[in-house]
Short mmCIF file of C-alpha atoms (C1' of nucleotides) in Angstrom, two decimals:
data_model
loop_
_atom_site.label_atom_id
_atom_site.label_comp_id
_atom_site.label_asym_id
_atom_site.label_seq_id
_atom_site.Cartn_x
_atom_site.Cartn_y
_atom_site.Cartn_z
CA UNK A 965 112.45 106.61 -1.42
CA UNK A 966 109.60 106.39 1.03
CA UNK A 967 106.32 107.78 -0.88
CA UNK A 968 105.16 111.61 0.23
CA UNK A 969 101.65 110.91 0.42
CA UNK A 970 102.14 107.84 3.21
CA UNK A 971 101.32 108.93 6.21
CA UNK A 972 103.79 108.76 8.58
CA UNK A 973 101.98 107.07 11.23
CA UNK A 974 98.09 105.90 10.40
CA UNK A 975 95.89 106.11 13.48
CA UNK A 976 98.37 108.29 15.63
CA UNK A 977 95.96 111.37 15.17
CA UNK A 978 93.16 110.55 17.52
CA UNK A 979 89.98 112.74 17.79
CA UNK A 980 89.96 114.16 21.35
CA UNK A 981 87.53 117.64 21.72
CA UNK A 982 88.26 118.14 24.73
CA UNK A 983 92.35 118.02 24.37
CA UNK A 984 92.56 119.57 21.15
CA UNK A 985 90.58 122.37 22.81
CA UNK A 986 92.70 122.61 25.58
CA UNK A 987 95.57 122.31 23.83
CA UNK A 988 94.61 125.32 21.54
CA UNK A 989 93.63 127.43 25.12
CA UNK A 990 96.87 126.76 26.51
CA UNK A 991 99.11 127.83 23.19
CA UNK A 992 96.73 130.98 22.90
CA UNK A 993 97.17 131.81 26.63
CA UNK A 994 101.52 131.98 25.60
CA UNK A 995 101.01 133.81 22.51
CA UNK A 996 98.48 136.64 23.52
CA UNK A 997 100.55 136.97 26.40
CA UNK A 998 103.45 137.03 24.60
CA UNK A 999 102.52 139.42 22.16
CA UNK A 1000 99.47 141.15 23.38
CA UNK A 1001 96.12 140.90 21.37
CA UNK A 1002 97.12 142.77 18.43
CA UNK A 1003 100.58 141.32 18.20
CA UNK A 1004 98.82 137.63 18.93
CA UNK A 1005 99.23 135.81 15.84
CA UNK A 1006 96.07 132.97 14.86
CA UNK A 1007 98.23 131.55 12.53
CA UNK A 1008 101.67 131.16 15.19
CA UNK A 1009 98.30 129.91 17.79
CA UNK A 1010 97.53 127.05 15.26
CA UNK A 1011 100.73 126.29 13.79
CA UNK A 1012 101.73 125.79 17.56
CA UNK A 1013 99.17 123.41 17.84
CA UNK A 1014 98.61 119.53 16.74
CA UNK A 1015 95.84 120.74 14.90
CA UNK A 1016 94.98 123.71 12.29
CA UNK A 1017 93.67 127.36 12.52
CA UNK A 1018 90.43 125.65 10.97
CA UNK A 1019 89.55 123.96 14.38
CA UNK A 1020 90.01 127.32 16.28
CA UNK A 1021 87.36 129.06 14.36
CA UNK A 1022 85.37 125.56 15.07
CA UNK A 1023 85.38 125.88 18.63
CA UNK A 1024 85.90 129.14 19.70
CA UNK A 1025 84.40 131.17 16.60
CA UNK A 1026 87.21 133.78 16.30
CA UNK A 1027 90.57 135.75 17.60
CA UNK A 1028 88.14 137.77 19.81
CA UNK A 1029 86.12 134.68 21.68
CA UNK A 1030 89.05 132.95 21.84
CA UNK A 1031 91.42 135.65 24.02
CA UNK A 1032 88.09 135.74 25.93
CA UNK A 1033 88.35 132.27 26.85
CA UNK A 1034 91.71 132.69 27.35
CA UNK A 1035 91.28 135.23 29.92
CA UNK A 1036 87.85 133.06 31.64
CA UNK A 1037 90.44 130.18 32.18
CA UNK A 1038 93.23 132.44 33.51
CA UNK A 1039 91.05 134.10 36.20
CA UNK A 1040 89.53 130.82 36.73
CA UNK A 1041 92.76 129.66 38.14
CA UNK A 1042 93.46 132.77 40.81
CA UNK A 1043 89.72 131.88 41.87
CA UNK A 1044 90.40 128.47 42.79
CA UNK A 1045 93.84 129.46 44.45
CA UNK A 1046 91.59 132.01 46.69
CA UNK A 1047 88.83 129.07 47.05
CA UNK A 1048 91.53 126.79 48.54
CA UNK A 1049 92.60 129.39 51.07
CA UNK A 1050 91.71 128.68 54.95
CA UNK A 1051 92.68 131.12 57.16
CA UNK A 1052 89.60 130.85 59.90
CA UNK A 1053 92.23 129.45 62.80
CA UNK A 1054 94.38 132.14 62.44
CA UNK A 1055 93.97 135.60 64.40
CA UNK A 1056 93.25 138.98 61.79
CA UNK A 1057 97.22 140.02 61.72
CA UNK A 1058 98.09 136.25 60.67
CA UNK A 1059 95.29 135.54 58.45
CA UNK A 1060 95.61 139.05 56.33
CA UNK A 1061 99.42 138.53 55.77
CA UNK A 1062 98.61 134.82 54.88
CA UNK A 1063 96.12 135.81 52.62
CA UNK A 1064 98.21 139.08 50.98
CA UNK A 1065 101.12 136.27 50.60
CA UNK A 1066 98.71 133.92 48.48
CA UNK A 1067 98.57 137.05 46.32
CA UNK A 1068 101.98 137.39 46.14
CA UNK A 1069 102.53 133.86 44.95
CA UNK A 1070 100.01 133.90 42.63
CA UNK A 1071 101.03 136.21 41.16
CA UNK A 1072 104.87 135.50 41.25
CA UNK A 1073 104.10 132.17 39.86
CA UNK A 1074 101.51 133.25 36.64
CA UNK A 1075 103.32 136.10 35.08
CA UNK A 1076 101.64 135.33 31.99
CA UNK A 1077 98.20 136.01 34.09
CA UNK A 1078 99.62 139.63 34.46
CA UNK A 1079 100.14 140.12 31.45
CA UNK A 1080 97.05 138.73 30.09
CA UNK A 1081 95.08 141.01 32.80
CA UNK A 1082 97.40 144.02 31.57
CA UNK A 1083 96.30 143.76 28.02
CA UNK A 1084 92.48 143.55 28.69
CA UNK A 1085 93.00 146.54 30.86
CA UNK A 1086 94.37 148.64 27.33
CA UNK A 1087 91.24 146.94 25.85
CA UNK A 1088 89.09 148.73 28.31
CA UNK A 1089 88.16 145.11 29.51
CA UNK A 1090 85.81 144.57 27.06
CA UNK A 1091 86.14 140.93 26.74
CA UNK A 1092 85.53 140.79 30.68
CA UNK A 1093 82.39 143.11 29.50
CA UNK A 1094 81.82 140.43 27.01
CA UNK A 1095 81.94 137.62 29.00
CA UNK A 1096 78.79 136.35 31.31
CA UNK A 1097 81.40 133.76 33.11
CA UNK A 1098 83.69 136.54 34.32
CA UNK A 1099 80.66 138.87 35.10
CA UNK A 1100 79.31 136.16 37.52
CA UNK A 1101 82.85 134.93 39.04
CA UNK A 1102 82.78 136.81 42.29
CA UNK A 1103 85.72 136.59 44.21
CA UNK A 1104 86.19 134.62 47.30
CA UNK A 1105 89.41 136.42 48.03
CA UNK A 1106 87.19 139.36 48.59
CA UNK A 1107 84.90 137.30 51.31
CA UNK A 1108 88.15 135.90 53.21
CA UNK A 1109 89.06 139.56 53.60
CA UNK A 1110 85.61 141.31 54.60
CA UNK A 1111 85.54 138.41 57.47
CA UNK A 1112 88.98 139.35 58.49
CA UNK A 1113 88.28 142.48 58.71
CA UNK A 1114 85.38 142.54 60.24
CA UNK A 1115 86.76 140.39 63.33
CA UNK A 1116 90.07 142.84 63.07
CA UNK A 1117 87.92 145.90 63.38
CA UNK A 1118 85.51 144.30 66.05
CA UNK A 1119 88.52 143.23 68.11
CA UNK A 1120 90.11 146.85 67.59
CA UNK A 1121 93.18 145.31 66.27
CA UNK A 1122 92.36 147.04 63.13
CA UNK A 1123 92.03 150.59 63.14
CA UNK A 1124 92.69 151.79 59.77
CA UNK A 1125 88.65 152.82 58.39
CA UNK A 1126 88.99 150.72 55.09
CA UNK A 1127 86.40 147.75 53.24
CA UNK A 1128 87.38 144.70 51.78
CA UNK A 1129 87.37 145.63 48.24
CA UNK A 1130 89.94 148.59 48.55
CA UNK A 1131 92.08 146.65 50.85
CA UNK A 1132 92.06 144.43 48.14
CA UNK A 1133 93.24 147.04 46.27
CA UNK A 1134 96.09 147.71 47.88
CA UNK A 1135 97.16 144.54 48.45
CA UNK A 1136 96.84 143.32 44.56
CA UNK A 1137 98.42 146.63 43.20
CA UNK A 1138 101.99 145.40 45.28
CA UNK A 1139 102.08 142.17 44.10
CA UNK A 1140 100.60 143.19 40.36
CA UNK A 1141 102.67 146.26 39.47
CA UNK A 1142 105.61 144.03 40.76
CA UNK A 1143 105.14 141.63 38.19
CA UNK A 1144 103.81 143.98 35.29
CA UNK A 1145 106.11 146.36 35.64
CA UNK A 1146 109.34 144.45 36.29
CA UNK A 1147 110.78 145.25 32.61
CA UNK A 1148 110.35 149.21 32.92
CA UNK A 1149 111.30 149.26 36.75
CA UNK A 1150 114.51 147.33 35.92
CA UNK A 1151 115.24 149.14 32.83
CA UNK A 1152 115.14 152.71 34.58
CA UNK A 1153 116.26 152.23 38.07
CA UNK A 1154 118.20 149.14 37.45
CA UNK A 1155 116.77 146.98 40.13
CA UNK A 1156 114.74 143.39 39.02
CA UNK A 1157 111.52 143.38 41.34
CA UNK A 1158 111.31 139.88 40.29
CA UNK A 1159 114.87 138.62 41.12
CA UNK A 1160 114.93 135.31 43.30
CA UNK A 1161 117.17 136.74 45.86
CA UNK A 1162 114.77 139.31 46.71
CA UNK A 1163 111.34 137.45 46.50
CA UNK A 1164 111.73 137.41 50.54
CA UNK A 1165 112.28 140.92 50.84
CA UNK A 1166 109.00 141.88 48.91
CA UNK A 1167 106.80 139.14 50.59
CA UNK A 1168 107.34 140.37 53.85
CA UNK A 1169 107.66 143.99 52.77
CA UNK A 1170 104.20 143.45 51.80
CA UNK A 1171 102.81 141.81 54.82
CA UNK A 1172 104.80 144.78 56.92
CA UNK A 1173 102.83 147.27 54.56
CA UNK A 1174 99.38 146.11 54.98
CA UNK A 1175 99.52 145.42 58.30
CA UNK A 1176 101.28 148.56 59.60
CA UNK A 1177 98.73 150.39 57.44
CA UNK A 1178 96.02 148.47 59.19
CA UNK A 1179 97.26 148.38 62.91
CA UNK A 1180 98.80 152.55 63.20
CA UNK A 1181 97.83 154.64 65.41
CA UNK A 1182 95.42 157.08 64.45
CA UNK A 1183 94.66 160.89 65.46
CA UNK A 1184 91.31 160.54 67.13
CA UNK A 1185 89.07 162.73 64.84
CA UNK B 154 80.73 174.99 -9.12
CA UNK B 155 84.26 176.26 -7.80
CA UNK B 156 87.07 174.41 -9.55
CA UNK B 157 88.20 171.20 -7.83
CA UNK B 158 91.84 171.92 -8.69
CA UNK B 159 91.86 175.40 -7.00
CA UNK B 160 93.61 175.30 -3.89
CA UNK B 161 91.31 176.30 -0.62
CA UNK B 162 93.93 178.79 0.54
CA UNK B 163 97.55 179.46 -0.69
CA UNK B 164 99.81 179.86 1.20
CA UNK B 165 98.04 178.22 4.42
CA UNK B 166 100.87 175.68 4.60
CA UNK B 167 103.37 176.93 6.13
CA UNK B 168 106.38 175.00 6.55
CA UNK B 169 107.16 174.33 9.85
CA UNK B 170 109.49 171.30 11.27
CA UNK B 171 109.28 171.49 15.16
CA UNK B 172 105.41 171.83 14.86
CA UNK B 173 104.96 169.03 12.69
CA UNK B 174 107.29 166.69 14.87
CA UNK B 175 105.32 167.96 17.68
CA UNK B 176 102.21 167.42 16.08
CA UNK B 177 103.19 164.04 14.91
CA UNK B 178 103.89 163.38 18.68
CA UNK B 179 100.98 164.57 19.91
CA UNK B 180 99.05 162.68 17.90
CA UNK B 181 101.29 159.04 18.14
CA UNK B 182 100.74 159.66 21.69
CA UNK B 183 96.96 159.14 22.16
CA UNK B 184 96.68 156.08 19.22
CA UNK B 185 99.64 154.14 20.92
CA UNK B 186 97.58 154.56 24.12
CA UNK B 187 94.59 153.86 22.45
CA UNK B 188 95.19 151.27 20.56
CA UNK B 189 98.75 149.62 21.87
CA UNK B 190 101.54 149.32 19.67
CA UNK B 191 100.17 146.58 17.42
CA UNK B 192 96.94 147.98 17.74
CA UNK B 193 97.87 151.61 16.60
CA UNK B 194 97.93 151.96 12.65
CA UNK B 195 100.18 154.34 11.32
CA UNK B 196 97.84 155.43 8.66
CA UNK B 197 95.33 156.51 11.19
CA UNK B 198 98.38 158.46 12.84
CA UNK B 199 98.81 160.72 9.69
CA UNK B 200 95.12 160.99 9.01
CA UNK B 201 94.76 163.02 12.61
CA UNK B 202 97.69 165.34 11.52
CA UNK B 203 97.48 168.25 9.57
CA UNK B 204 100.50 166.20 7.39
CA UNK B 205 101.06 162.96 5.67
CA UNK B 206 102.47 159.53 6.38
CA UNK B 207 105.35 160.35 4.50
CA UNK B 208 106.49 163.09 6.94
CA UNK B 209 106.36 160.68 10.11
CA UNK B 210 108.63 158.20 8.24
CA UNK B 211 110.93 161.26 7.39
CA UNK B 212 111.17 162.37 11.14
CA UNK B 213 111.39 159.13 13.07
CA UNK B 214 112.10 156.53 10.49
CA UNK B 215 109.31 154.21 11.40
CA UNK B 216 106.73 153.17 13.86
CA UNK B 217 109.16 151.40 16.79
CA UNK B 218 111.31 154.73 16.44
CA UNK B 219 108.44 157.11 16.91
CA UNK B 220 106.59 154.43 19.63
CA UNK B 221 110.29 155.40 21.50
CA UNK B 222 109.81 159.05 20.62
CA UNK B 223 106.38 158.78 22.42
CA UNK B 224 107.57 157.23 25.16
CA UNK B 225 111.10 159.48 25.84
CA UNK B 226 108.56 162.59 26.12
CA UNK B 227 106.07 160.83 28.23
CA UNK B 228 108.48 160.09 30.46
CA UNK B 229 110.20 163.40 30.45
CA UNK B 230 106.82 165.07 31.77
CA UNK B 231 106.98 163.21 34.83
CA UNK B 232 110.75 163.54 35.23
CA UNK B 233 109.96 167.94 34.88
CA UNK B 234 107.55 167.45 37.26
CA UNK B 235 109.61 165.74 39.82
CA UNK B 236 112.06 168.33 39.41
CA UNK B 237 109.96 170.93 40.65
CA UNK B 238 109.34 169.01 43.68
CA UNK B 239 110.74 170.90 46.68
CA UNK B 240 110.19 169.56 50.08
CA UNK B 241 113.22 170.33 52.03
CA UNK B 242 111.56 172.67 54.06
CA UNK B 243 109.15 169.55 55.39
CA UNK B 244 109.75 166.87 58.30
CA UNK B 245 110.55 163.85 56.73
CA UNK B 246 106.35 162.52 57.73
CA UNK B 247 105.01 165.28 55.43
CA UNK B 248 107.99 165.30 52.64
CA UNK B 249 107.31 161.55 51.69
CA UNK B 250 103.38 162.06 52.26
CA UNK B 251 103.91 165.31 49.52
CA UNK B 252 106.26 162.82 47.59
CA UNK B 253 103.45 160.22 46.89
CA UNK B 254 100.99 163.31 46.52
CA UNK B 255 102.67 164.16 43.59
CA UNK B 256 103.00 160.62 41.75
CA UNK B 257 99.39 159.71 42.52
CA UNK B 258 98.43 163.80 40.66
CA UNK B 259 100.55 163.09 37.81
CA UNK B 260 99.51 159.29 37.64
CA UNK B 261 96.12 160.51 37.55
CA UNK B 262 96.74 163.40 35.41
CA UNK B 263 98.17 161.53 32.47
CA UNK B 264 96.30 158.49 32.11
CA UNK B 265 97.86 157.65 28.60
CA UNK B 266 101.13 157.77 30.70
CA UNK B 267 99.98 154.67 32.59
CA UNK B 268 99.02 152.97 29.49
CA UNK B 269 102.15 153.57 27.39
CA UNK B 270 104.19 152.09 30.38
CA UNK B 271 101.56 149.44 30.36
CA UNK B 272 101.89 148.83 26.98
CA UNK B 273 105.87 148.91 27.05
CA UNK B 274 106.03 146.17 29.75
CA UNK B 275 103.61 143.95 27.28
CA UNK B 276 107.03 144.50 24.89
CA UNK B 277 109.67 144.04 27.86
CA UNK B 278 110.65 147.44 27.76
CA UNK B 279 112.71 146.99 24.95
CA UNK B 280 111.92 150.85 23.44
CA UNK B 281 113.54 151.95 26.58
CA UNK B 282 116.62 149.59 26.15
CA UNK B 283 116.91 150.73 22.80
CA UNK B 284 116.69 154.57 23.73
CA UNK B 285 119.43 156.47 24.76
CA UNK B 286 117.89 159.72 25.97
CA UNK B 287 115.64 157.03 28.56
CA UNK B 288 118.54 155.46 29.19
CA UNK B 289 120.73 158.30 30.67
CA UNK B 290 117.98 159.95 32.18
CA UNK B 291 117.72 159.23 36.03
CA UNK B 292 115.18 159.81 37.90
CA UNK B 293 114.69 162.84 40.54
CA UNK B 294 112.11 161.11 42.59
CA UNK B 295 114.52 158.72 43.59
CA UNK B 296 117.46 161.85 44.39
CA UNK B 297 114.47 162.99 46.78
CA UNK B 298 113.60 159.83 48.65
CA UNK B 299 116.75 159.20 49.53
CA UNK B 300 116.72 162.82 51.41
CA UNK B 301 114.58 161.91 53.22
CA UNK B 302 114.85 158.61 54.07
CA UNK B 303 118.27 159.69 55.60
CA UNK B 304 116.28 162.17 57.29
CA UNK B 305 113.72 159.95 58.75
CA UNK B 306 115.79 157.20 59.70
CA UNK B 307 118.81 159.47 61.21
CA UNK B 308 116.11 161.21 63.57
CA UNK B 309 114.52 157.47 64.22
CA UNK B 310 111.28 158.50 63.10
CA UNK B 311 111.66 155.97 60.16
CA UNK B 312 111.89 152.42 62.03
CA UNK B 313 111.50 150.55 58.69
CA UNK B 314 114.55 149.21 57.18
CA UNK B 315 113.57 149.89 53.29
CA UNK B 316 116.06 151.77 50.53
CA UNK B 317 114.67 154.50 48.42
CA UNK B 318 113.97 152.79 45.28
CA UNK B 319 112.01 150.09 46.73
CA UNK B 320 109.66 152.84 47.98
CA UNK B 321 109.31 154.25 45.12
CA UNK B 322 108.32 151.21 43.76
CA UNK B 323 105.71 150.78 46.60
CA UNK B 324 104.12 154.20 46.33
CA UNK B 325 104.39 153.93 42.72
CA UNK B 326 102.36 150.36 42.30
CA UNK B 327 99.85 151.79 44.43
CA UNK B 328 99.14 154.75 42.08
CA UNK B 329 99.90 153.17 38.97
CA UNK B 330 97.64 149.91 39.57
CA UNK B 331 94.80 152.37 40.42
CA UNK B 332 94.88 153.95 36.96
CA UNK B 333 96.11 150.76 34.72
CA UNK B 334 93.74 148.37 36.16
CA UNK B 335 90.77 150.68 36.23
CA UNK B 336 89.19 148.52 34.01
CA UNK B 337 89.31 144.91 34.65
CA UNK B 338 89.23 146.05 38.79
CA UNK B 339 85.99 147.54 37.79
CA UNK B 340 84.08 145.19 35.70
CA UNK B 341 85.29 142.19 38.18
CA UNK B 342 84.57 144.48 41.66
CA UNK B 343 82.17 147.13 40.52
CA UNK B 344 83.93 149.61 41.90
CA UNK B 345 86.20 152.64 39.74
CA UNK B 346 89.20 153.27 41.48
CA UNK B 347 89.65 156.91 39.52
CA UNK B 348 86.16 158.11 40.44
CA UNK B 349 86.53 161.59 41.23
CA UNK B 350 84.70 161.39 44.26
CA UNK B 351 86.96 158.85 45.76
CA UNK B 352 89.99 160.35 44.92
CA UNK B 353 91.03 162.21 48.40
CA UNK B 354 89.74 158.56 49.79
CA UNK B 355 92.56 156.97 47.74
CA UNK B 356 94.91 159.94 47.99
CA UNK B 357 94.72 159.88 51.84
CA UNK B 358 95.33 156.05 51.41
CA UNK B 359 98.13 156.07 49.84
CA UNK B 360 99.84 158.70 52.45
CA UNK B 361 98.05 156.41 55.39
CA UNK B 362 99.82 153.38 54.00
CA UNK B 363 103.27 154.63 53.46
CA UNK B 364 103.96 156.70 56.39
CA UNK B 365 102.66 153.53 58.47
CA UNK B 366 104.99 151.36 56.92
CA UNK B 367 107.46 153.60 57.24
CA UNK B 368 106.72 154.56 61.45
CA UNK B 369 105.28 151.23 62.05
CA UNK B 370 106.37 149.62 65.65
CA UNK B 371 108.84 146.87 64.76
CA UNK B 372 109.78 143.70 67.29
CA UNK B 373 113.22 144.59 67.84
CA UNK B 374 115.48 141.89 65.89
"C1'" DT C 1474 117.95 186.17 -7.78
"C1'" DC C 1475 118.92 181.72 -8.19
"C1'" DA C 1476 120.47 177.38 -6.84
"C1'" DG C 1477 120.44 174.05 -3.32
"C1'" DT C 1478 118.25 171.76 0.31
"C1'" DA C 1479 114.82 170.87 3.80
"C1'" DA C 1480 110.23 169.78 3.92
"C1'" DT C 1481 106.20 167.94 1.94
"C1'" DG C 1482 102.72 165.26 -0.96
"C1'" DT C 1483 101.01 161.22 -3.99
"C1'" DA C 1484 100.57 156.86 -5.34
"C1'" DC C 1485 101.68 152.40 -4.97
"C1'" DG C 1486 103.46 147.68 -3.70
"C1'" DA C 1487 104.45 143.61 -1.22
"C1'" DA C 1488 103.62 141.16 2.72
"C1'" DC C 1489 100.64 139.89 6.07
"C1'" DC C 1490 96.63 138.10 8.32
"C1'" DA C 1491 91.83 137.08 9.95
"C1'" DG C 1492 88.52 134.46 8.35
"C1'" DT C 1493 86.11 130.89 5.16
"C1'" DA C 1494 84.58 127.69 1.28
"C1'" DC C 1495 84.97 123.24 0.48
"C1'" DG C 1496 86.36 118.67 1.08
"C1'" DT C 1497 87.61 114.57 4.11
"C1'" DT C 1498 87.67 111.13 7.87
"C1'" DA C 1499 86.99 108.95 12.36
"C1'" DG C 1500 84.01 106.99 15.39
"C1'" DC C 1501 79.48 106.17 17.12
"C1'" DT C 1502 74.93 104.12 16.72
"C1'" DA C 1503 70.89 102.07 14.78
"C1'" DT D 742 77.76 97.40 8.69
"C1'" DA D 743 75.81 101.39 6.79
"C1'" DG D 744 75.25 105.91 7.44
"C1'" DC D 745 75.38 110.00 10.07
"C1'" DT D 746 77.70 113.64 12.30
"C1'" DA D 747 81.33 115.63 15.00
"C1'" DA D 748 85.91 116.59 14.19
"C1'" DC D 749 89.40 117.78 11.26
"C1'" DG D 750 92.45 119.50 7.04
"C1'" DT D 751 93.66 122.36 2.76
"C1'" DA D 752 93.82 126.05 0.12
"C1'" DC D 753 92.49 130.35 -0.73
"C1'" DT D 754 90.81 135.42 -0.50
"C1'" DG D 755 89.88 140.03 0.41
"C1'" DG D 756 91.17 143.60 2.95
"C1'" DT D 757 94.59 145.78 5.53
"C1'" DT D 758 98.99 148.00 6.69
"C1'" DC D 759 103.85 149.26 6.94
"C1'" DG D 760 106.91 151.22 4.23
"C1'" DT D 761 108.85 153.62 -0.06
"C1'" DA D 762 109.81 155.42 -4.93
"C1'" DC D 763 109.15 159.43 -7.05
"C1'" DA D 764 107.64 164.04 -7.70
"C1'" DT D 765 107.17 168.77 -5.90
"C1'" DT D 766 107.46 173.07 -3.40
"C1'" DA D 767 108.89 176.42 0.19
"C1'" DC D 768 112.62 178.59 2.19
"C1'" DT D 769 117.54 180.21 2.65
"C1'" DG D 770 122.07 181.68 1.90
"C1'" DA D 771 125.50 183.16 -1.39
#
DNA sequence: TCAGTAATGTACGAACCAGTACGTTAGCTA
DNA sequence: TAGCTAACGTACTGGTTCGTACATTACTGA
């Protein structure tokens, strides 16, 4: 018999801040997703973890500061996306459905972002009211599109009378309710708005939206 | 001092099952919207009601049943109200525009709607799987886009090549993002999508961008 | 009118869960 | 290498919360 109290191996647990933070910020990110804030668990975040709830009061103070950080990384990563776009060579038509399709990706590709962005939406987005990173974050998505728009409008490409931020609007509430909604949508009208096969079809259904929306002819008034 | 014992009124209580059950409903309603499903105590359910916790266990069994119960008569509002729609006396342009009308009125009408459906996706709509009634029930909207998208595309007037549920999901995400992300779209964008004064703005929108979608000029393929 | 049942109320329990008091150790630095 | 502190672990608690055992009363039909 090997004795209990041996540890199984000494000097495996290394001290590492900045991982064992991480590492909690990426298990909470699953589990209030998962669950929702409520239904989020502390003790299923730590026992998930290489470390112990202890260390998530250490550094992040409690449930509440902790789903905010949660939801400060999670938009962090949808800024960085936007930051990365480049869509200055391209004429307005081109550059709008590239930019509507880095949406769509996004948001295809963090479902757990949706969720997360769902559930601070029930909570009135008080953790966003909480939080002075996410009151500072501006959006450079919402840049990209006022220049667009701007040279669309100028060129008269663009007719539709709309700004950036409600074109932003539009374009987020496609891909989001896609993705949010997929377990309703598919449970009452039996159709998955998430299925691979049709990922195509709602990309470009999208682009064809936004555009035709921006581009129709208009009643002179 | 009047006797502690001494009932305030006899008689007052009057025994009545469908107006409990509807009270109990009622009342379920705005602290799962409140609060979520984790979120809403069951306690704080009773307290609001003229009865006791022991009468919502003896109507709906427990909380998951009567979260279901909330959600089979949300949904049955909208489903009346889509009944009522008649539009077969419009051209196909101003029967879809009516169509969308009528979805963004109710999704603005009934907030807590939005937020129940919200707040069923967070649980993968498994109320709804586990609900007959929702089940079953179809959904009249969808009978009366696919009027008149036969409509529209028979006369040509419809060039895009889209199926009735898939624009119901489109009008749909537009009026349901504009009420379920109220919050976080406002404390990141400063702007509130449900101010009153910018509801014909969105309302028109929403018309704008479907029947352009719909009429757009397509490259012939 | 009386017995049976549907409807209602009270009080309680067992599990759960966020948060913490207290103790320990690794690694850096003087 | 001694000692200091950041990092970490254990064990517990106080309050909460879903659910129920048990008692009671209003209504109804025979």
């Amino acid at each position: 018999m090997t004795s209990v109290e041996e540890p199984a191996r000494p000097g495996e647990r290394i001290r590492d801040a900045a991982r064992t933070r991480a590492e909690i910020l990426d298990v909470a990110t699953a589990e209030f997703a998962r669950a929702g804030y409520d239904g989020a668990r502390v003790d299923e975040i730590a026992a998930r973890t290489r470390t112990t709830k202890r260390m998530i009061y250490y550094y992040f103070g409690g449930k509440e500061q902790l789903f905010t950080a949660v939801l400060e990384r999670a938009y962090g990563v949808i800024r960085e996306a936007e930051q990365q776009l480049d869509v200055d060579h391209l004429d307005p038509v081109a550059a709008i459905r590239r930019l509507a399709e880095l949406t769509f990706d996004h948001h295809e590709r963090h479902p757990d972002f949706i969720r997360l962005v769902s559930i601070e939406n029930i909570h009135d987005a008080e953790h966003i009211a909480a939080s002075e990173e996410l009151g500072r974050m501006g959006s450079p998505a919402l840049d990209v599109i006022r220049r667009i728009l701007a040279a669309g409008q100028e060129s008269g490409l663009f007719t539709a009378d709309v700004d950036a931020v409600d074109l932003h609007a539009m374009i987020s509430s496609f891909c989001f309710f896609r993705v949010s909604n997929r377990h309703t949508f598919g449970a009452l009208f039996g159709r998955d708005l998430v299925a691979p096969g049709r990922r195509e079809h709602y990309r470009a259904m999208l682009g064809d939206m936004v555009i035709a929306y921006l581009t129709a002819e208009r009643a002179a008034d």
